[in-house]
mmCIF file of C-alpha atoms in Angstrom:
data_model
loop_
_atom_site.group_PDB
_atom_site.id
_atom_site.type_symbol
_atom_site.label_atom_id
_atom_site.label_comp_id
_atom_site.label_asym_id
_atom_site.label_seq_id
_atom_site.Cartn_x
_atom_site.Cartn_y
_atom_site.Cartn_z
ATOM 1 C CA MET A 1 -8.729 24.828 -8.009
ATOM 2 C CA LYS A 2 -12.053 26.187 -6.296
ATOM 3 C CA ILE A 3 -12.452 30.325 -7.145
ATOM 4 C CA VAL A 4 -14.850 32.156 -5.066
ATOM 5 C CA LEU A 5 -15.788 35.215 -7.313
ATOM 6 C CA LEU A 6 -16.946 37.921 -4.532
ATOM 7 C CA SER A 7 -18.460 40.313 -7.229
ATOM 8 C CA ALA A 8 -22.289 41.987 -8.095
ATOM 9 C CA ALA A 9 -24.561 39.169 -9.371
ATOM 10 C CA SER A 10 -26.254 41.403 -11.988
ATOM 11 C CA SER A 11 -22.898 41.985 -13.777
ATOM 12 C CA ILE A 12 -23.001 40.488 -17.114
ATOM 13 C CA HIS A 13 -18.771 41.004 -16.286
ATOM 14 C CA THR A 14 -18.649 39.189 -12.923
ATOM 15 C CA VAL A 15 -21.469 36.665 -14.775
ATOM 16 C CA ARG A 16 -18.431 35.963 -18.065
ATOM 17 C CA TRP A 17 -16.012 35.777 -15.558
ATOM 18 C CA ALA A 18 -17.692 32.426 -13.570
ATOM 19 C CA ASN A 19 -18.862 31.413 -16.779
ATOM 20 C CA GLY A 20 -16.234 31.680 -18.478
ATOM 21 C CA LEU A 21 -13.849 29.994 -15.077
ATOM 22 C CA SER A 22 -16.360 26.519 -15.562
ATOM 23 C CA GLU A 23 -15.731 25.931 -18.811
ATOM 24 C CA ALA A 24 -11.935 25.942 -17.918
ATOM 25 C CA GLY A 25 -12.924 22.948 -16.122
ATOM 26 C CA HIS A 26 -12.735 24.976 -12.598
ATOM 27 C CA GLU A 27 -15.517 24.924 -9.628
ATOM 28 C CA VAL A 28 -16.837 28.017 -8.959
ATOM 29 C CA PHE A 29 -18.256 29.755 -6.490
ATOM 30 C CA VAL A 30 -20.652 33.008 -7.021
ATOM 31 C CA ILE A 31 -20.349 35.219 -3.209
ATOM 32 C CA SER A 32 -22.615 38.137 -4.055
ATOM 33 C CA GLN A 33 -25.632 40.928 -2.007
ATOM 34 C CA HIS A 34 -26.342 41.589 -5.951
ATOM 35 C CA GLU A 35 -29.422 39.613 -7.413
ATOM 36 C CA ASN A 36 -28.542 37.995 -10.847
ATOM 37 C CA ILE A 37 -30.322 39.393 -14.234
ATOM 38 C CA ASP A 38 -28.080 37.366 -16.903
ATOM 39 C CA PRO A 39 -28.055 33.306 -16.546
ATOM 40 C CA PHE A 40 -24.499 31.570 -14.274
ATOM 41 C CA LEU A 41 -24.250 28.460 -15.827
ATOM 42 C CA PRO A 42 -25.831 24.995 -13.792
ATOM 43 C CA SER A 43 -22.169 24.558 -12.633
ATOM 44 C CA VAL A 44 -21.398 27.173 -11.163
ATOM 45 C CA SER A 45 -22.135 28.051 -7.235
ATOM 46 C CA VAL A 46 -24.518 31.192 -7.070
ATOM 47 C CA TYR A 47 -25.046 32.324 -2.775
ATOM 48 C CA THR A 48 -26.635 35.524 -3.324
ATOM 49 C CA LEU A 49 -27.699 36.402 0.249
ATOM 50 C CA PRO A 50 -30.217 38.904 1.701
ATOM 51 C CA PHE A 51 -28.643 42.116 2.660
ATOM 52 C CA ARG A 52 -28.826 45.524 -0.087
ATOM 53 C CA GLY A 53 -27.315 48.579 -0.248
ATOM 54 C CA VAL A 54 -24.121 50.181 0.644
ATOM 55 C CA LEU A 55 -24.784 48.619 4.836
ATOM 56 C CA GLY A 56 -24.653 45.573 2.990
ATOM 57 C CA TYR A 57 -21.584 45.181 2.291
ATOM 58 C CA PHE A 58 -20.434 45.065 6.277
ATOM 59 C CA THR A 59 -23.094 43.214 7.375
ATOM 60 C CA ILE A 60 -23.129 39.890 4.250
ATOM 61 C CA VAL A 61 -19.510 39.594 6.007
ATOM 62 C CA PRO A 62 -20.611 37.018 9.018
ATOM 63 C CA ALA A 63 -22.552 35.450 6.439
ATOM 64 C CA VAL A 64 -19.511 34.589 3.733
ATOM 65 C CA ARG A 65 -16.755 33.518 6.564
ATOM 66 C CA LYS A 66 -19.411 31.410 6.792
ATOM 67 C CA LEU A 67 -19.899 30.120 3.108
ATOM 68 C CA LEU A 68 -16.193 29.939 2.986
ATOM 69 C CA LYS A 69 -15.582 27.557 6.054
ATOM 70 C CA LYS A 70 -18.036 25.446 3.994
ATOM 71 C CA ILE A 71 -16.412 25.787 0.473
ATOM 72 C CA GLN A 72 -12.990 26.390 1.294
ATOM 73 C CA PRO A 73 -11.650 27.368 -1.825
ATOM 74 C CA ASP A 74 -7.858 28.119 -2.985
ATOM 75 C CA ILE A 75 -8.857 31.783 -3.900
ATOM 76 C CA VAL A 76 -11.549 33.952 -3.239
ATOM 77 C CA ASN A 77 -11.203 36.942 -6.287
ATOM 78 C CA ALA A 78 -13.207 40.175 -5.147
ATOM 79 C CA HIS A 79 -14.795 42.936 -7.543
ATOM 80 C CA TYR A 80 -14.336 46.322 -7.056
ATOM 81 C CA ALA A 81 -12.152 47.906 -4.838
ATOM 82 C CA SER A 82 -14.895 49.498 -2.747
ATOM 83 C CA GLY A 83 -17.479 46.836 -1.971
ATOM 84 C CA TYR A 84 -16.253 44.142 -2.133
ATOM 85 C CA GLY A 85 -13.439 44.216 -1.975
ATOM 86 C CA THR A 86 -14.423 45.932 1.934
ATOM 87 C CA THR A 87 -16.171 42.206 2.915
ATOM 88 C CA ALA A 88 -13.135 40.494 1.086
ATOM 89 C CA ARG A 89 -10.831 42.688 3.647
ATOM 90 C CA LEU A 90 -13.058 42.042 6.839
ATOM 91 C CA VAL A 91 -13.936 38.298 6.431
ATOM 92 C CA GLY A 92 -9.896 38.044 6.179
ATOM 93 C CA HIS A 93 -9.868 35.174 3.979
ATOM 94 C CA HIS A 94 -6.168 34.445 2.443
ATOM 95 C CA PRO A 95 -4.882 34.484 -0.502
ATOM 96 C CA TRP A 96 -7.272 37.042 -1.991
ATOM 97 C CA ILE A 97 -7.060 39.325 -5.343
ATOM 98 C CA LEU A 98 -9.443 42.613 -5.956
ATOM 99 C CA SER A 99 -9.966 43.263 -9.052
ATOM 100 C CA VAL A 100 -10.518 47.435 -10.114
ATOM 101 C CA TRP A 101 -12.951 48.056 -12.428
ATOM 102 C CA GLY A 102 -13.142 51.352 -12.873
ATOM 103 C CA SER A 103 -15.225 54.038 -10.656
ATOM 104 C CA ASP A 104 -14.100 52.560 -7.568
ATOM 105 C CA VAL A 105 -10.722 53.999 -8.052
ATOM 106 C CA TYR A 106 -11.467 56.804 -9.726
ATOM 107 C CA ASP A 107 -14.801 58.360 -8.744
ATOM 108 C CA PHE A 108 -15.241 57.138 -4.823
ATOM 109 C CA PRO A 109 -12.133 57.989 -3.432
ATOM 110 C CA HIS A 110 -12.341 61.436 -3.986
ATOM 111 C CA LYS A 111 -15.304 61.273 -2.694
ATOM 112 C CA SER A 112 -14.938 61.541 0.693
ATOM 113 C CA PRO A 113 -11.495 61.468 3.074
ATOM 114 C CA LEU A 114 -12.626 58.636 4.009
ATOM 115 C CA HIS A 115 -13.780 57.040 0.823
ATOM 116 C CA LYS A 116 -10.534 57.832 -0.037
ATOM 117 C CA TRP A 117 -8.722 55.950 3.545
ATOM 118 C CA LEU A 118 -11.104 52.314 3.068
ATOM 119 C CA VAL A 119 -10.317 52.323 -0.764
ATOM 120 C CA LYS A 120 -6.444 52.316 0.007
ATOM 121 C CA LYS A 121 -7.165 50.304 3.167
ATOM 122 C CA ASN A 122 -8.841 47.798 0.964
ATOM 123 C CA LEU A 123 -5.882 47.559 -2.178
ATOM 124 C CA ARG A 124 -3.099 47.185 0.527
ATOM 125 C CA ALA A 125 -5.147 44.601 2.110
ATOM 126 C CA ALA A 126 -5.367 42.226 -0.596
ATOM 127 C CA ASP A 127 -2.594 39.329 -1.573
ATOM 128 C CA ARG A 128 -2.889 40.928 -4.878
ATOM 129 C CA VAL A 129 -4.621 43.682 -7.698
ATOM 130 C CA VAL A 130 -5.484 43.315 -10.780
ATOM 131 C CA SER A 131 -6.853 45.777 -13.185
ATOM 132 C CA THR A 132 -8.614 45.718 -16.646
ATOM 133 C CA SER A 133 -6.689 48.576 -18.507
ATOM 134 C CA HIS A 134 -2.514 49.399 -18.051
ATOM 135 C CA CYS A 135 -4.409 52.960 -16.799
ATOM 136 C CA MET A 136 -6.542 51.574 -14.163
ATOM 137 C CA ALA A 137 -3.157 50.242 -13.109
ATOM 138 C CA GLU A 138 -1.936 53.888 -13.189
ATOM 139 C CA GLN A 139 -4.717 54.975 -11.262
ATOM 140 C CA THR A 140 -4.703 52.684 -8.459
ATOM 141 C CA ARG A 141 -0.856 53.190 -7.808
ATOM 142 C CA THR A 142 -1.581 57.082 -7.511
ATOM 143 C CA LEU A 143 -4.020 55.976 -4.677
ATOM 144 C CA THR A 144 -1.534 53.339 -2.740
ATOM 145 C CA PRO A 145 2.299 54.120 -4.807
ATOM 146 C CA GLU A 146 3.788 50.444 -2.899
ATOM 147 C CA LEU A 147 1.982 48.655 -4.877
ATOM 148 C CA LYS A 148 4.595 48.044 -7.971
ATOM 149 C CA ASP A 149 3.015 44.449 -9.372
ATOM 150 C CA ILE A 150 -0.400 44.664 -11.248
ATOM 151 C CA THR A 151 -1.701 42.617 -13.350
ATOM 152 C CA ILE A 152 -3.128 43.238 -16.531
ATOM 153 C CA THR A 153 -6.594 41.382 -16.796
ATOM 154 C CA PRO A 154 -8.559 42.544 -19.694
ATOM 155 C CA PHE A 155 -11.858 42.192 -19.638
ATOM 156 C CA GLY A 156 -12.571 39.509 -23.391
ATOM 157 C CA VAL A 157 -14.946 38.559 -25.888
ATOM 158 C CA ASP A 158 -16.656 35.602 -26.707
ATOM 159 C CA LEU A 159 -15.352 35.894 -30.683
ATOM 160 C CA SER A 160 -18.203 32.867 -31.018
ATOM 161 C CA ALA A 161 -20.490 34.783 -31.036
ATOM 162 C CA TYR A 162 -19.769 37.353 -34.040
ATOM 163 C CA GLN A 163 -18.924 34.956 -36.742
ATOM 164 C CA PHE A 164 -22.300 35.327 -37.801
ATOM 165 C CA ILE A 165 -21.196 38.487 -38.864
ATOM 166 C CA ASP A 166 -20.159 39.286 -42.626
ATOM 167 C CA ILE A 167 -17.792 43.127 -42.694
ATOM 168 C CA GLY A 168 -18.010 43.126 -46.750
ATOM 169 C CA GLY A 169 -21.297 41.277 -47.171
ATOM 170 C CA GLU A 170 -24.788 43.175 -48.359
ATOM 171 C CA LYS A 171 -26.548 45.230 -46.056
ATOM 172 C CA GLN A 172 -30.523 44.586 -45.589
ATOM 173 C CA THR A 173 -30.341 48.383 -46.571
ATOM 174 C CA ASP A 174 -28.653 51.311 -47.951
ATOM 175 C CA LYS A 175 -28.431 52.810 -44.487
ATOM 176 C CA ILE A 176 -25.511 53.499 -43.269
ATOM 177 C CA ILE A 177 -25.772 53.225 -39.184
ATOM 178 C CA ILE A 178 -24.256 55.054 -36.463
ATOM 179 C CA GLY A 179 -24.640 54.244 -33.142
ATOM 180 C CA THR A 180 -23.412 52.837 -29.820
ATOM 181 C CA VAL A 181 -24.679 50.847 -27.158
ATOM 182 C CA LYS A 182 -24.090 52.507 -23.635
ATOM 183 C CA THR A 183 -26.460 53.179 -20.625
ATOM 184 C CA MET A 184 -28.394 56.949 -21.370
ATOM 185 C CA LYS A 185 -26.037 58.393 -18.899
ATOM 186 C CA PRO A 186 -23.973 61.369 -18.500
ATOM 187 C CA LYS A 187 -20.549 60.408 -17.746
ATOM 188 C CA TYR A 188 -20.753 58.123 -20.979
ATOM 189 C CA GLY A 189 -21.622 61.213 -23.561
ATOM 190 C CA ILE A 190 -23.820 60.314 -25.743
ATOM 191 C CA ASP A 191 -25.015 64.158 -26.172
ATOM 192 C CA THR A 192 -22.119 64.756 -28.048
ATOM 193 C CA LEU A 193 -22.895 62.200 -29.698
ATOM 194 C CA ILE A 194 -25.704 63.936 -30.666
ATOM 195 C CA GLU A 195 -24.232 66.534 -30.934
ATOM 196 C CA ALA A 196 -21.715 65.833 -33.502
ATOM 197 C CA PHE A 197 -24.570 63.442 -35.629
ATOM 198 C CA ALA A 198 -26.225 66.835 -35.789
ATOM 199 C CA ILE A 199 -23.078 68.616 -37.152
ATOM 200 C CA LEU A 200 -22.398 65.543 -39.073
ATOM 201 C CA ILE A 201 -25.681 65.769 -40.813
ATOM 202 C CA ASN A 202 -25.421 69.963 -41.309
ATOM 203 C CA SER A 203 -21.629 69.008 -42.927
ATOM 204 C CA LEU A 204 -22.822 66.312 -45.607
ATOM 205 C CA GLN A 205 -25.994 69.067 -46.348
ATOM 206 C CA SER A 206 -23.522 71.325 -46.885
ATOM 207 C CA LYS A 207 -21.240 69.447 -49.737
ATOM 208 C CA SER A 208 -23.755 67.425 -50.970
ATOM 209 C CA GLU A 209 -21.867 64.686 -51.173
ATOM 210 C CA ILE A 210 -24.519 62.416 -49.442
ATOM 211 C CA ASP A 211 -28.214 62.149 -49.170
ATOM 212 C CA THR A 212 -28.575 62.172 -45.480
ATOM 213 C CA LYS A 213 -31.596 60.826 -45.297
ATOM 214 C CA LYS A 214 -29.642 57.936 -45.794
ATOM 215 C CA LEU A 215 -27.962 58.820 -42.038
ATOM 216 C CA GLU A 216 -29.341 56.890 -39.065
ATOM 217 C CA LEU A 217 -28.641 57.352 -35.381
ATOM 218 C CA ARG A 218 -28.961 54.024 -33.283
ATOM 219 C CA LEU A 219 -28.550 54.876 -29.684
ATOM 220 C CA VAL A 220 -29.184 51.575 -27.733
ATOM 221 C CA GLY A 221 -29.226 51.582 -24.097
ATOM 222 C CA GLY A 222 -31.981 53.000 -20.679
ATOM 223 C CA GLY A 223 -31.329 55.059 -18.787
ATOM 224 C CA GLU A 224 -31.700 58.220 -16.073
ATOM 225 C CA GLN A 225 -30.873 60.535 -19.478
ATOM 226 C CA THR A 226 -33.704 59.368 -21.763
ATOM 227 C CA THR A 227 -35.453 61.919 -21.541
ATOM 228 C CA GLU A 228 -32.953 64.746 -21.655
ATOM 229 C CA LEU A 229 -31.282 62.782 -25.031
ATOM 230 C CA ILE A 230 -34.420 62.874 -26.271
ATOM 231 C CA ALA A 231 -35.727 66.526 -25.858
ATOM 232 C CA LEU A 232 -31.919 67.385 -27.474
ATOM 233 C CA SER A 233 -32.042 65.623 -30.551
ATOM 234 C CA GLU A 234 -35.614 66.940 -31.164
ATOM 235 C CA LYS A 235 -33.966 70.189 -30.484
ATOM 236 C CA LEU A 236 -30.743 70.178 -32.888
ATOM 237 C CA GLY A 237 -34.101 68.793 -35.361
ATOM 238 C CA ILE A 238 -32.797 65.319 -36.199
ATOM 239 C CA ALA A 239 -35.683 63.282 -33.957
ATOM 240 C CA ASP A 240 -36.684 61.990 -36.742
ATOM 241 C CA SER A 241 -32.454 60.018 -37.789
ATOM 242 C CA VAL A 242 -32.170 59.346 -34.452
ATOM 243 C CA LYS A 243 -33.839 55.411 -33.208
ATOM 244 C CA PHE A 244 -33.700 54.484 -29.948
ATOM 245 C CA ILE A 245 -33.491 51.343 -28.700
ATOM 246 C CA GLY A 246 -34.384 50.995 -24.647
ATOM 247 C CA GLN A 247 -31.811 48.889 -22.795
ATOM 248 C CA VAL A 248 -31.551 45.241 -24.062
ATOM 249 C CA PRO A 249 -30.126 41.934 -23.760
ATOM 250 C CA HIS A 250 -26.710 41.882 -23.111
ATOM 251 C CA THR A 251 -27.309 38.418 -25.744
ATOM 252 C CA TYR A 252 -28.962 40.664 -28.523
ATOM 253 C CA VAL A 253 -25.633 43.349 -28.597
ATOM 254 C CA PRO A 254 -23.997 41.222 -31.616
ATOM 255 C CA GLN A 255 -27.212 41.567 -33.257
ATOM 256 C CA GLU A 256 -26.912 44.953 -32.608
ATOM 257 C CA LEU A 257 -23.521 45.515 -33.506
ATOM 258 C CA ALA A 258 -24.114 43.844 -36.847
ATOM 259 C CA ARG A 259 -26.841 46.830 -37.477
ATOM 260 C CA LEU A 260 -24.548 49.468 -37.180
ATOM 261 C CA ASP A 261 -21.949 50.480 -40.355
ATOM 262 C CA ILE A 262 -20.037 52.589 -37.926
ATOM 263 C CA TYR A 263 -20.074 51.735 -33.227
ATOM 264 C CA VAL A 264 -19.119 55.641 -31.441
ATOM 265 C CA ALA A 265 -17.958 55.434 -27.336
ATOM 266 C CA LEU A 266 -17.405 59.531 -26.864
ATOM 267 C CA SER A 267 -17.120 58.575 -23.013
ATOM 268 C CA ARG A 268 -16.358 61.677 -20.418
ATOM 269 C CA MET A 269 -14.636 61.163 -18.217
ATOM 270 C CA ASP A 270 -11.887 58.886 -16.689
ATOM 271 C CA SER A 271 -14.024 55.680 -14.878
ATOM 272 C CA GLU A 272 -14.588 54.319 -19.033
ATOM 273 C CA SER A 273 -11.374 52.767 -17.492
ATOM 274 C CA PHE A 274 -11.374 49.707 -20.221
ATOM 275 C CA GLY A 275 -13.973 49.860 -23.105
ATOM 276 C CA VAL A 276 -15.153 46.989 -23.753
ATOM 277 C CA ALA A 277 -18.413 47.752 -26.049
ATOM 278 C CA ILE A 278 -15.172 48.805 -28.114
ATOM 279 C CA ILE A 279 -13.680 44.940 -28.242
ATOM 280 C CA GLU A 280 -16.815 44.503 -28.775
ATOM 281 C CA ALA A 281 -17.738 46.484 -32.146
ATOM 282 C CA GLY A 282 -14.468 45.197 -33.080
ATOM 283 C CA ALA A 283 -15.172 41.732 -33.129
ATOM 284 C CA ALA A 284 -18.565 42.540 -35.001
ATOM 285 C CA GLY A 285 -15.952 43.868 -37.512
ATOM 286 C CA ARG A 286 -17.292 47.897 -37.425
ATOM 287 C CA PRO A 287 -15.428 51.152 -36.887
ATOM 288 C CA VAL A 288 -14.504 52.542 -34.246
ATOM 289 C CA VAL A 289 -14.377 56.126 -32.866
ATOM 290 C CA VAL A 290 -13.488 57.069 -28.983
ATOM 291 C CA SER A 291 -12.600 59.809 -27.166
ATOM 292 C CA ASP A 292 -9.997 60.388 -25.313
ATOM 293 C CA ALA A 293 -11.141 58.935 -22.463
ATOM 294 C CA GLY A 294 -9.629 56.536 -19.953
ATOM 295 C CA GLY A 295 -9.124 53.393 -21.000
ATOM 296 C CA LEU A 296 -10.672 53.345 -24.432
ATOM 297 C CA PRO A 297 -8.099 54.597 -27.113
ATOM 298 C CA GLU A 298 -6.135 51.708 -25.136
ATOM 299 C CA VAL A 299 -8.059 49.658 -26.962
ATOM 300 C CA THR A 300 -7.992 51.576 -29.958
ATOM 301 C CA ILE A 301 -5.354 51.418 -32.768
ATOM 302 C CA ASN A 302 -5.945 55.174 -34.127
ATOM 303 C CA GLY A 303 -6.093 55.209 -38.119
ATOM 304 C CA VAL A 304 -6.212 51.818 -38.023
ATOM 305 C CA THR A 305 -8.908 50.125 -36.162
ATOM 306 C CA GLY A 306 -11.277 53.516 -35.371
ATOM 307 C CA LEU A 307 -10.401 57.206 -35.052
ATOM 308 C CA VAL A 308 -9.925 58.897 -31.240
ATOM 309 C CA VAL A 309 -10.995 62.373 -30.530
ATOM 310 C CA PRO A 310 -10.335 64.797 -27.074
ATOM 311 C CA ARG A 311 -13.543 64.321 -25.585
ATOM 312 C CA GLU A 312 -16.896 66.625 -25.591
ATOM 313 C CA ASN A 313 -15.277 68.124 -29.790
ATOM 314 C CA PRO A 314 -18.555 67.803 -30.848
ATOM 315 C CA SER A 315 -16.931 68.842 -34.029
ATOM 316 C CA ALA A 316 -14.126 66.721 -33.458
ATOM 317 C CA ALA A 317 -16.188 63.733 -33.539
ATOM 318 C CA ALA A 318 -18.404 64.783 -36.325
ATOM 319 C CA ALA A 319 -14.907 65.327 -38.426
ATOM 320 C CA ALA A 320 -13.904 61.627 -38.189
ATOM 321 C CA LEU A 321 -17.728 60.463 -38.342
ATOM 322 C CA GLU A 322 -17.606 62.263 -41.678
ATOM 323 C CA LYS A 323 -14.818 60.473 -43.196
ATOM 324 C CA LEU A 324 -16.239 57.354 -42.353
ATOM 325 C CA VAL A 325 -19.146 58.133 -43.752
ATOM 326 C CA LEU A 326 -17.970 59.485 -46.823
ATOM 327 C CA ASP A 327 -15.121 55.721 -47.677
ATOM 328 C CA SER A 328 -16.848 53.188 -47.043
ATOM 329 C CA ASN A 329 -13.206 50.495 -48.233
ATOM 330 C CA LEU A 330 -12.111 52.499 -45.037
ATOM 331 C CA ARG A 331 -14.521 51.164 -42.904
ATOM 332 C CA LYS A 332 -14.267 47.623 -44.160
ATOM 333 C CA GLU A 333 -10.435 48.026 -43.905
ATOM 334 C CA MET A 334 -10.790 49.809 -40.396
ATOM 335 C CA GLY A 335 -13.776 46.983 -39.642
ATOM 336 C CA TYR A 336 -11.407 44.368 -40.517
ATOM 337 C CA ALA A 337 -8.596 45.351 -38.682
ATOM 338 C CA GLY A 338 -10.111 45.468 -35.816
ATOM 339 C CA LYS A 339 -11.549 41.991 -35.944
ATOM 340 C CA ILE A 340 -8.027 40.906 -35.636
ATOM 341 C CA HIS A 341 -7.083 43.088 -33.288
ATOM 342 C CA VAL A 342 -9.479 41.376 -30.613
ATOM 343 C CA ALA A 343 -8.733 38.554 -31.444
ATOM 344 C CA GLU A 344 -4.747 38.402 -31.155
ATOM 345 C CA ASN A 345 -5.035 39.814 -28.138
ATOM 346 C CA TYR A 346 -8.961 40.039 -26.528
ATOM 347 C CA SER A 347 -10.215 36.424 -27.408
ATOM 348 C CA TRP A 348 -12.019 35.581 -23.872
ATOM 349 C CA SER A 349 -9.825 32.244 -23.651
ATOM 350 C CA ALA A 350 -6.774 33.979 -23.308
ATOM 351 C CA CYS A 351 -8.135 36.159 -20.474
ATOM 352 C CA ILE A 352 -9.022 33.176 -19.102
ATOM 353 C CA LYS A 353 -6.220 31.916 -19.258
ATOM 354 C CA THR A 354 -3.985 35.406 -17.867
ATOM 355 C CA MET A 355 -6.584 35.477 -15.097
ATOM 356 C CA LEU A 356 -6.078 31.109 -14.388
ATOM 357 C CA GLU A 357 -2.374 32.116 -14.268
ATOM 358 C CA VAL A 358 -2.344 34.509 -12.190
ATOM 359 C CA TYR A 359 -4.314 32.499 -9.335
ATOM 360 C CA ASN A 360 -1.661 30.282 -9.396
ATOM 361 C CA THR A 361 0.722 32.393 -8.818
ATOM 362 C CA THR A 362 -0.820 34.097 -5.354
ATOM 363 C CA VAL A 363 -2.443 30.698 -4.914
ATOM 364 C CA SER A 364 1.249 29.798 -4.761
ATOM 365 C CA LYS A 365 3.800 32.584 -3.085
ATOM 366 C CA TYR A 366 1.748 32.392 -0.435
ATOM 367 C CA SER A 367 1.611 28.842 0.077
ATOM 368 C CA ARG A 368 5.206 29.768 -0.169
ATOM 369 C CA ASN A 369 5.183 32.632 2.477
ATOM 370 C CA LEU A 370 4.243 30.101 4.834
ATOM 371 C CA ASN A 371 6.078 27.455 4.206
ATOM 372 C CA GLU A 372 9.113 30.394 5.333
#
């Protein structure tokens, strides 16, 4: 099958889909106005068009049409309902599938009536719409209630990248490391995590149940809020226990997760629509503490693979962390459960199979409609 992904080449998710589909034996082409950062396989053809910004989604239309005429794909999969969804609709090639990602259906439509009109028009123009989570599918239906058939196509994880991590093995340090791998942006609630960590430290000091010098908060990721978050950790008197690592290549994520004892994601916005980081933590055998935002509870079995707490509630997050910090057996049990949960539901091979089934049924349905 010839597959065109109309998507941001700069996104690791685009790279994963393209590489996974190519490894499954298909011809894959990526057309993008974004420069790629992470490597595509040599078997994936990448076309980077010389247009940028919001207007780029409109100005690349003639070039995309020309490329599609040359490639003659069986299916086009546009990723992101606002930007590349607009390009796909204007190009007018069929059949095409629209993958919604999160902020394109949670945030973008609420910027203005024009923004909402644009997304709704793109959703209605696609031959099929897919979503990475059930909660985001429901959000999409609030925009276009007539879309009854939205297929769930979750992001997967390459389990082989986490095989080296021994859940119950001896650690190189006696520290208990709590952490996250996220961009330092307000939507991800890193400030809530820092506040929760400060509450945790104070609580444990008052109980004298553990040497709090053995606790560390490890924050991996760069972003606009870094300076503000450093200042917050200093203000709360925990700066010596908080490590800001900065951004790392995605290939380093398994190693970073292996350092942690507990993974935390306290996003405050529902546009955190799936929770890739949570399934990666599960693949690494790490228990998680997550907020009830967006799709995070959807990929977490509360009380089994981790603990779900109310968003923007540092005290609740601190209580969940304390429970895990004080019980190493619980950490291991939840870590094992998370690893099994991810292997059974989010292996990359299974997710690729699901997406290919969507492609095949969409192509078949479109062909039948043409012949009727």
